[in-house]
Structures are given as structure tokens and as C-alpha cells.
Short mmCIF file of C-alpha atoms and ligand atoms in Angstrom, two decimals:
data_model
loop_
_atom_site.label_atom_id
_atom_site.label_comp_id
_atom_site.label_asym_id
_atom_site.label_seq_id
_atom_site.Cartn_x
_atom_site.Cartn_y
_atom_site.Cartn_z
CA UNK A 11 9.16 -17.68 -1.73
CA UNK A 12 5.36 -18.30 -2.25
CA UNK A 13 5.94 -21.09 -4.35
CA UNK A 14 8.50 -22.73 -1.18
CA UNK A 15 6.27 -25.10 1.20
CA UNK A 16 7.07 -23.40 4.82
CA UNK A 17 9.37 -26.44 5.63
CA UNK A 18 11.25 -25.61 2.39
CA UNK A 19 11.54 -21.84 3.21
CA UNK A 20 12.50 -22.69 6.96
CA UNK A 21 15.92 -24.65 5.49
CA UNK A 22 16.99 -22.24 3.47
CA UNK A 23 16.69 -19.21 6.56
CA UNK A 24 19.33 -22.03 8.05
CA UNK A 25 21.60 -20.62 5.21
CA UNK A 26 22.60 -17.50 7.76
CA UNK A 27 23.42 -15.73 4.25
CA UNK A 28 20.40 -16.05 3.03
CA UNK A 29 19.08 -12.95 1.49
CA UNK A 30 15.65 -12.21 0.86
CA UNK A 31 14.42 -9.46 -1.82
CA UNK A 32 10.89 -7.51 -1.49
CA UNK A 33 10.18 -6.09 -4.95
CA UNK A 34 8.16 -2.61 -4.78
CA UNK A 35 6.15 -1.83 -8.10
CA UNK A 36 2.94 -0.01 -8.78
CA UNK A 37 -0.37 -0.33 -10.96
CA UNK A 38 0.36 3.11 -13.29
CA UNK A 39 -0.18 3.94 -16.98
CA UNK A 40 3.21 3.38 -18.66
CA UNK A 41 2.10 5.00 -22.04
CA UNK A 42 0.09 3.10 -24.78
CA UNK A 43 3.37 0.79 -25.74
CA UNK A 44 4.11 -0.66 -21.94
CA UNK A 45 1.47 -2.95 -19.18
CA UNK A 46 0.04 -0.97 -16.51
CA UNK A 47 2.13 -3.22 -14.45
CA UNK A 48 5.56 -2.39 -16.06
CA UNK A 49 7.32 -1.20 -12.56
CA UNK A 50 5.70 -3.89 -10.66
CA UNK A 51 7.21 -6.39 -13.37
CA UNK A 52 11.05 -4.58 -13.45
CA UNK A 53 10.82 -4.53 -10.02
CA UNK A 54 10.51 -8.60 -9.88
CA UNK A 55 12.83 -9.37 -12.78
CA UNK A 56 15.69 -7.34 -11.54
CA UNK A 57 15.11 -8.88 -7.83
CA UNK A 58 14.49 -12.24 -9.34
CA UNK A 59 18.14 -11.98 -11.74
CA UNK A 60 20.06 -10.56 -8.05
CA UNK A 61 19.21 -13.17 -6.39
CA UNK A 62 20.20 -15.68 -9.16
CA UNK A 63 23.55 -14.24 -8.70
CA UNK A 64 23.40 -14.44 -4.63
CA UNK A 65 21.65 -17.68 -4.36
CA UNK A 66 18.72 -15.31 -2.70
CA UNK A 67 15.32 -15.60 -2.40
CA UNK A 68 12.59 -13.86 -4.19
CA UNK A 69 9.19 -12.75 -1.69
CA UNK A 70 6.00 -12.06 -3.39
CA UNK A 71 5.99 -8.62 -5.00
CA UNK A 72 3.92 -5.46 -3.28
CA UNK A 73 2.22 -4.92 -6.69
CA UNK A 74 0.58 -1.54 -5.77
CA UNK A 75 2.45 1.58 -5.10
CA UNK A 76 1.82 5.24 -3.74
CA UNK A 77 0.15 7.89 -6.02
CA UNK A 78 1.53 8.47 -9.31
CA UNK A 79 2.64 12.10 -9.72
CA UNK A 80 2.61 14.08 -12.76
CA UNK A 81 6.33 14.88 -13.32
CA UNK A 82 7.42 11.43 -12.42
CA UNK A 83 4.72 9.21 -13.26
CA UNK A 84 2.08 11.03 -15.21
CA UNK A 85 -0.23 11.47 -12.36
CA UNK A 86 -3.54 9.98 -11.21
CA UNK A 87 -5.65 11.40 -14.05
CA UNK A 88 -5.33 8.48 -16.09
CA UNK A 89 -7.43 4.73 -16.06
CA UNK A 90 -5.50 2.20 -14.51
CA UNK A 91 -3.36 4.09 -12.51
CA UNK A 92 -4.00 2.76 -9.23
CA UNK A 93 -2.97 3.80 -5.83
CA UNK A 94 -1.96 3.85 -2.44
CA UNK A 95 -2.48 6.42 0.52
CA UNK A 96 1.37 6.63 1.73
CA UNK A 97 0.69 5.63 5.24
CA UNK A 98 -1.33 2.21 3.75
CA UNK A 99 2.12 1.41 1.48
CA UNK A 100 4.50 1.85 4.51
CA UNK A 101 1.96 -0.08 6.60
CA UNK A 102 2.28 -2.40 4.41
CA UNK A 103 5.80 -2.30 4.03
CA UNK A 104 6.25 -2.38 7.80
CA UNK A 105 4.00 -5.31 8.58
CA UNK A 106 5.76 -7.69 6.32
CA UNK A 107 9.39 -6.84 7.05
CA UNK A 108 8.09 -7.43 10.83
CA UNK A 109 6.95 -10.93 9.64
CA UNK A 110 9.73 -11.82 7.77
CA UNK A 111 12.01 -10.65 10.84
CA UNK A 112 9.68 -12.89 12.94
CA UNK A 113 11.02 -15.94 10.18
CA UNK A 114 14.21 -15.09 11.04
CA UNK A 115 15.32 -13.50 7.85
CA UNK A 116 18.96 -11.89 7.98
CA UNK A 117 19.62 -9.69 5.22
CA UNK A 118 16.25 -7.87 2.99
CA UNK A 119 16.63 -6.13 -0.06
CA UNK A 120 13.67 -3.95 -0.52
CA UNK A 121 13.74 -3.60 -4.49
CA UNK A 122 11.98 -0.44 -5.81
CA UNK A 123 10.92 0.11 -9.35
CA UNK A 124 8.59 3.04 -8.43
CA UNK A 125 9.92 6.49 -8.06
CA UNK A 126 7.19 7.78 -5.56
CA UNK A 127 7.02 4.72 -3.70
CA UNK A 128 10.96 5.56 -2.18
CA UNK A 129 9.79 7.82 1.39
CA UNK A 130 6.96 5.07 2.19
CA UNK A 131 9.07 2.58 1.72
CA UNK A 132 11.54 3.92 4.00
CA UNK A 133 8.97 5.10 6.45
CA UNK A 134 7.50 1.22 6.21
CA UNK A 135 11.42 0.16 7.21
CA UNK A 136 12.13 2.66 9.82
CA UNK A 137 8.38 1.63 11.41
CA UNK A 138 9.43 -2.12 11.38
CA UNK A 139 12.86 -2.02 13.04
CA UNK A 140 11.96 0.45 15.56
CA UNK A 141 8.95 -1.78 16.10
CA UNK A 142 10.71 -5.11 16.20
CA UNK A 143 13.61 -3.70 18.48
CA UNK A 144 17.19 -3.40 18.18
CA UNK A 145 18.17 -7.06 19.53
CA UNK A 146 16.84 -7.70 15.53
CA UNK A 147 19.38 -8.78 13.55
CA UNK A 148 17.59 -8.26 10.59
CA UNK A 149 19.72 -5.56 8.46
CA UNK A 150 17.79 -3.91 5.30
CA UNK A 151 18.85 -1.92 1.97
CA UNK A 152 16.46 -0.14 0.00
CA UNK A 153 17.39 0.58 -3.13
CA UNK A 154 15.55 2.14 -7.02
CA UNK A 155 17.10 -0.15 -9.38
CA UNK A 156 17.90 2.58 -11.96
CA UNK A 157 20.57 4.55 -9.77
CA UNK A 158 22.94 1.73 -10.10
CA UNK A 159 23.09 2.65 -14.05
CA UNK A 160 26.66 3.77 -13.97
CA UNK A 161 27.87 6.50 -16.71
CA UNK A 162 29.28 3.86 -19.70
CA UNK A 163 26.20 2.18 -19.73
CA UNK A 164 23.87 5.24 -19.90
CA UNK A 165 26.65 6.42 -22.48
CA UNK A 166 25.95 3.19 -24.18
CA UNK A 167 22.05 3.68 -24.28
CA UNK A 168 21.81 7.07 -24.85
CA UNK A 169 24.68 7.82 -27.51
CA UNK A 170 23.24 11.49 -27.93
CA UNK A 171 23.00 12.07 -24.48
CA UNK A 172 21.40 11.11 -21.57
CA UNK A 173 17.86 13.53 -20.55
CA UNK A 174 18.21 12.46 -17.24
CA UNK A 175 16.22 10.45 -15.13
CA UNK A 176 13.29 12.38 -14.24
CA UNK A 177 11.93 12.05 -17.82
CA UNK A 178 12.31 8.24 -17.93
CA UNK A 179 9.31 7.08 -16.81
CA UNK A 180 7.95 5.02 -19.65
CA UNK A 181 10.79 6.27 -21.95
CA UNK A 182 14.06 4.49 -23.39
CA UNK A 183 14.90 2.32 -20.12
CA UNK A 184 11.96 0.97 -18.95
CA UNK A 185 10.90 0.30 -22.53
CA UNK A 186 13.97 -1.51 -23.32
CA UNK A 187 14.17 -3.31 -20.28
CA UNK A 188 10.41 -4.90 -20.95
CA UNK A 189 11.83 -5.63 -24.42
CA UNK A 190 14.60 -7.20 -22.74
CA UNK A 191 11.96 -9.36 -19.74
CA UNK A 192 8.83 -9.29 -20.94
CA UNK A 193 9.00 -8.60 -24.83
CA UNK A 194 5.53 -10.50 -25.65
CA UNK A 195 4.11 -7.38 -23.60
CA UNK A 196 5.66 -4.24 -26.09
CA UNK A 197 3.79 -3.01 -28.55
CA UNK A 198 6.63 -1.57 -30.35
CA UNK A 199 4.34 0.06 -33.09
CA UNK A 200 2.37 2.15 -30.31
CA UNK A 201 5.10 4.00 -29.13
CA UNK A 202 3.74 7.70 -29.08
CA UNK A 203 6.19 10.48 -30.76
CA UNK A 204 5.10 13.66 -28.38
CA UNK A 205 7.82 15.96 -27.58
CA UNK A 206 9.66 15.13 -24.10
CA UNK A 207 7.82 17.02 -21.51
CA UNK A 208 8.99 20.55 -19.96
CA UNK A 209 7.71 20.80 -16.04
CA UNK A 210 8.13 23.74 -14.24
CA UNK A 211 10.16 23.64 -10.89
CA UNK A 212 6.84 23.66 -8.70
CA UNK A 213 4.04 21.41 -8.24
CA UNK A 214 0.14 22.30 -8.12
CA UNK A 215 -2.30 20.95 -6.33
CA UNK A 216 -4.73 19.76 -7.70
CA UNK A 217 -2.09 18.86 -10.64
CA UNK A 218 -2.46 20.67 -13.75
CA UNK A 219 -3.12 17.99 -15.98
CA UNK A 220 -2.31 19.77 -19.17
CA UNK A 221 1.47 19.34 -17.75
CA UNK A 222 1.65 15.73 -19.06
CA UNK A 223 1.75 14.52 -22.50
CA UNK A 224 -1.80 12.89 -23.36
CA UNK A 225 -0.06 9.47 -24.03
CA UNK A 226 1.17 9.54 -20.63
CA UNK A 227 5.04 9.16 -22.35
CA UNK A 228 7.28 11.96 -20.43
CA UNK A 229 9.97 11.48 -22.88
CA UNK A 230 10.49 9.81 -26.59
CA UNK A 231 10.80 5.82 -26.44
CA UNK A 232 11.53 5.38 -29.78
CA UNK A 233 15.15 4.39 -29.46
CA UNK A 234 14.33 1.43 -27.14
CA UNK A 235 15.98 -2.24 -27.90
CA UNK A 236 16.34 -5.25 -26.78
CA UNK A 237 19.84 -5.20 -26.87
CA UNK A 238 19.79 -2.09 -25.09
CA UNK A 239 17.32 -3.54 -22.20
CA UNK A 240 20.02 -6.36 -21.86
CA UNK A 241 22.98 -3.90 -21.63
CA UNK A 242 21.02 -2.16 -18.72
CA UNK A 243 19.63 -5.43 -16.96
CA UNK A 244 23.41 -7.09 -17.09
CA UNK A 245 25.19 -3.95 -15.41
CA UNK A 246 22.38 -2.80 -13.28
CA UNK A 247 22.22 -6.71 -11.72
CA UNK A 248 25.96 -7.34 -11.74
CA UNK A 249 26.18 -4.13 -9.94
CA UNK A 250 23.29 -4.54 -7.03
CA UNK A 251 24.79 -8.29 -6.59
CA UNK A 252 27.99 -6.76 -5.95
CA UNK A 253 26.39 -4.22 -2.99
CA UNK A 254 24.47 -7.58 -1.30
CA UNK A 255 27.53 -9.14 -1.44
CA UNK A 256 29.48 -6.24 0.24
CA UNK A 257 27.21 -5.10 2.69
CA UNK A 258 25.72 -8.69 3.88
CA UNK A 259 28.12 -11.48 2.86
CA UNK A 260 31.70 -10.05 3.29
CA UNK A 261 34.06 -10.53 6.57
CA UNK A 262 32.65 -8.00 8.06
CA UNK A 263 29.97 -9.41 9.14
CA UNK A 264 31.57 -12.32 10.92
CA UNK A 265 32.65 -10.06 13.72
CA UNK A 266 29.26 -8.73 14.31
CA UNK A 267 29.69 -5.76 12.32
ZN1 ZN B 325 7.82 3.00 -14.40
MN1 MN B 326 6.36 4.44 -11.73
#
């Protein structure tokens, strides 16, 4: 979208299927082996491969997200990490969907690579369409990339089984999917080889730091690939293509629905 002259942008909104896509990343330590902007950059390749497949339209990423916390995300202890108060990311959130409602756009697909991003994001969504009213026809899904992984393909990545997802953040799928984007920005050979971390089921406040492995890695990336990142990407892209299509572009709509 930002590199579309408005003219340029205003033909394609003719297109009444046009879909846009809002990536959602964040500025957060991703271990010593991955860019502090690794969900930010996901978040845009996966939005930017969808709408390949819909003939969509990409808008400029929201490149910070909200605060980092230590079973998901490491936490905020850690240089670089940097945040967002929750009300300023679904402020943000809200004032652009209104604008882009305002353009005329039809059908947004709010792309989140950031786990605690997810209830500001929906509060940002919820603020805009009460906000813009319900003669709107803009329609909205929100949706983290990684629950579209469906079982073969985490089968396929994780042959020994899978730890689950709340131990993935700069692990075996967001490592292999940089491989797989961005590989000029992996330093394989940095990859840390703590122990996959153990978090009680509470959280403290303020966060016990000691909770987090030093690197910042909640779970082992060593058995990331390239091939592996491209296994995810395909599926996980196929597979939100096939939901845009469904909910925005099928008969359905045609009678209002
Ligand atoms: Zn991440
Ligand atoms: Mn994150």
C-alpha cells in the first residue's frame, strides 16, 4: 500500500474484493540467533505471501507491539525489547482501521505475529467498528498466524513431538520460518542450547526474571531449517488464503450476508 500513489490505491478499492492485510509485529529480543524485529518481519511475509494468493493488498506494518511477557516473550528485562501501553496499541489499531474504513476498504485481515499483542488488537477492532457505526461495511478477521499450523505439518516439524506453542517464541518455528524469509538475518551458529524453560502456572508482578533463560530462548532452536520454515510458510499461507477466500469472497456474500 505505501508504495501505491493514492490514485493507484483508489482503483484497486474499485475491486469490491479487494482485501487489505494489517500486519501486527513487535520490537522484542528473539534470542541471540533471530532480529529484534523477527515478529514484526513474519508478520509481513506471511501477510505479504496471503495476499499473493488473493490478489490482496499489503498496508504498512504496526512494527511495535504490547509488552513482552516472560512466559511468552521473555519479558521486558531485556535491551531492545520495546513496547507499547495496551490502550496506545489498540488506539492505534482503532484509528487506522477507522481510516481505512473511511477509504472504503471491504474486507481487513489484521495479521498478528505477536502473542501479547492478540486482546489490544481486538480491543483496537471492537473500538473502530463501534466507532465507525454499523451502516460500515467493512468486515474484519484477526488472526496469529501460527494457529493455522494444522497437526501433519507440526508432525512434520517436530518428528519427536511437538512442546506446544507456548514455548515457541524464538524456538523451532519462528527460527525456521526467518531461515525460510529472511535467511541473511540467522545466525545459525548463535543458537543458545539452554534447557526449554519450566514456568509455573502463575504470574508475578514485578516478573521474576530468573524465570527466563538468560538467552532469552524459551525452548531449543537447534532443529530449525529452511526446509522446515518452507513446510510451515506453504501450509500456514495456503491455509489463511483459504479462510479470506471463505469468509470474504464466496457466494455468500453476494446476498449481503
Ligand atoms: Zn516472536
Ligand atoms: Mn513476540
Amino acid at each position: 500500500m505505501s508504495s501505491l500513489s493514492w490514485t493507484t490505491y483508489q482503483e484497486r478499492l474499485r475491486d469490491e474484493r479487494l482485501v487489505l492485510f494489517l500486519p501486527c509485529g513487535a520490537l522484542e529480543q528473539h534470542g541471540p540467533h533471530l532480529p529484534l524485529g523477527t515478529d514484526t518481519l513474519l508478520s509481513m511475509a506471511i501477510a505479504q505471501s496471503v495476499a499473493e494468493q488473493v490478489n490482496g493488498l499489503v498496508a504498512p506494518v504496526i512494527n511495535y507491539g504490547y509488552k513482552s511477557q516472560p512466559k511468552s516473550g521473555g519479558g521486558q528485562y531485556f535491551p531492545g525489547t520495546t513496547s507499547l501501553d495496551g490502550q496506545s496499541l489498540s488506539h492505534i489499531t482503532r484509528d487506522v482501521i477507522r481510516e481505512f474504513a473511511r477509504h472504503g476498504v471491504k474486507h481487513l485481515v489484521v495479521v498478528d505475529g505477536h502473542y501479547e499483542n492478540q486482546w489490544f488488537l481486538t480491543e483496537g477492532i471492537d473500538l473502530a467498528l463501534r466507532e465507525i457505526g454499523p451502516s460500515s461495511r467493512l468486515r474484519i478477521m484477526r488472526l496469529e498466524y501460527w494457529d493455522f499450523c494444522t497437526e501433519e505439518t507440526l508432525s512434520r516439524v517436530f518428528p519427536d513431538g511437538f512442546p506446544g506453542f507456548a514455548l515457541e517464541h524464538a524456538a523451532v518455528i519462528e527460527t525456521s520460518l526467518m531461515l525460510h524469509y529472511y535467511p541473511n538475518l540467522v545466525h545459525l551458529d548463535r543458537i543458545p542450547v539452554d534447557d526449554a524453560a519450566v514456568f509455573p502456572p502463575y504470574d508475578l508482578y514485578p516478573p521474576c526474571i530468573h524465570w527466563v533463560p538468560s538467552s532469552g530462548v524459551l525452548s531449543s532452536a537447534k532443529a530449525a531449517s529452511a526446509e522446515k520454515g518452507a513446510v510451515i510458510a506453504q501450509q500456514v499461507t495456503e491455509s489463511i488464503a483459504k479462510a479470506v477466500v471463505h469468509e470474504f469472497m464466496s457466494e455468500k456474500l453476494n446476498d449481503g450476508g
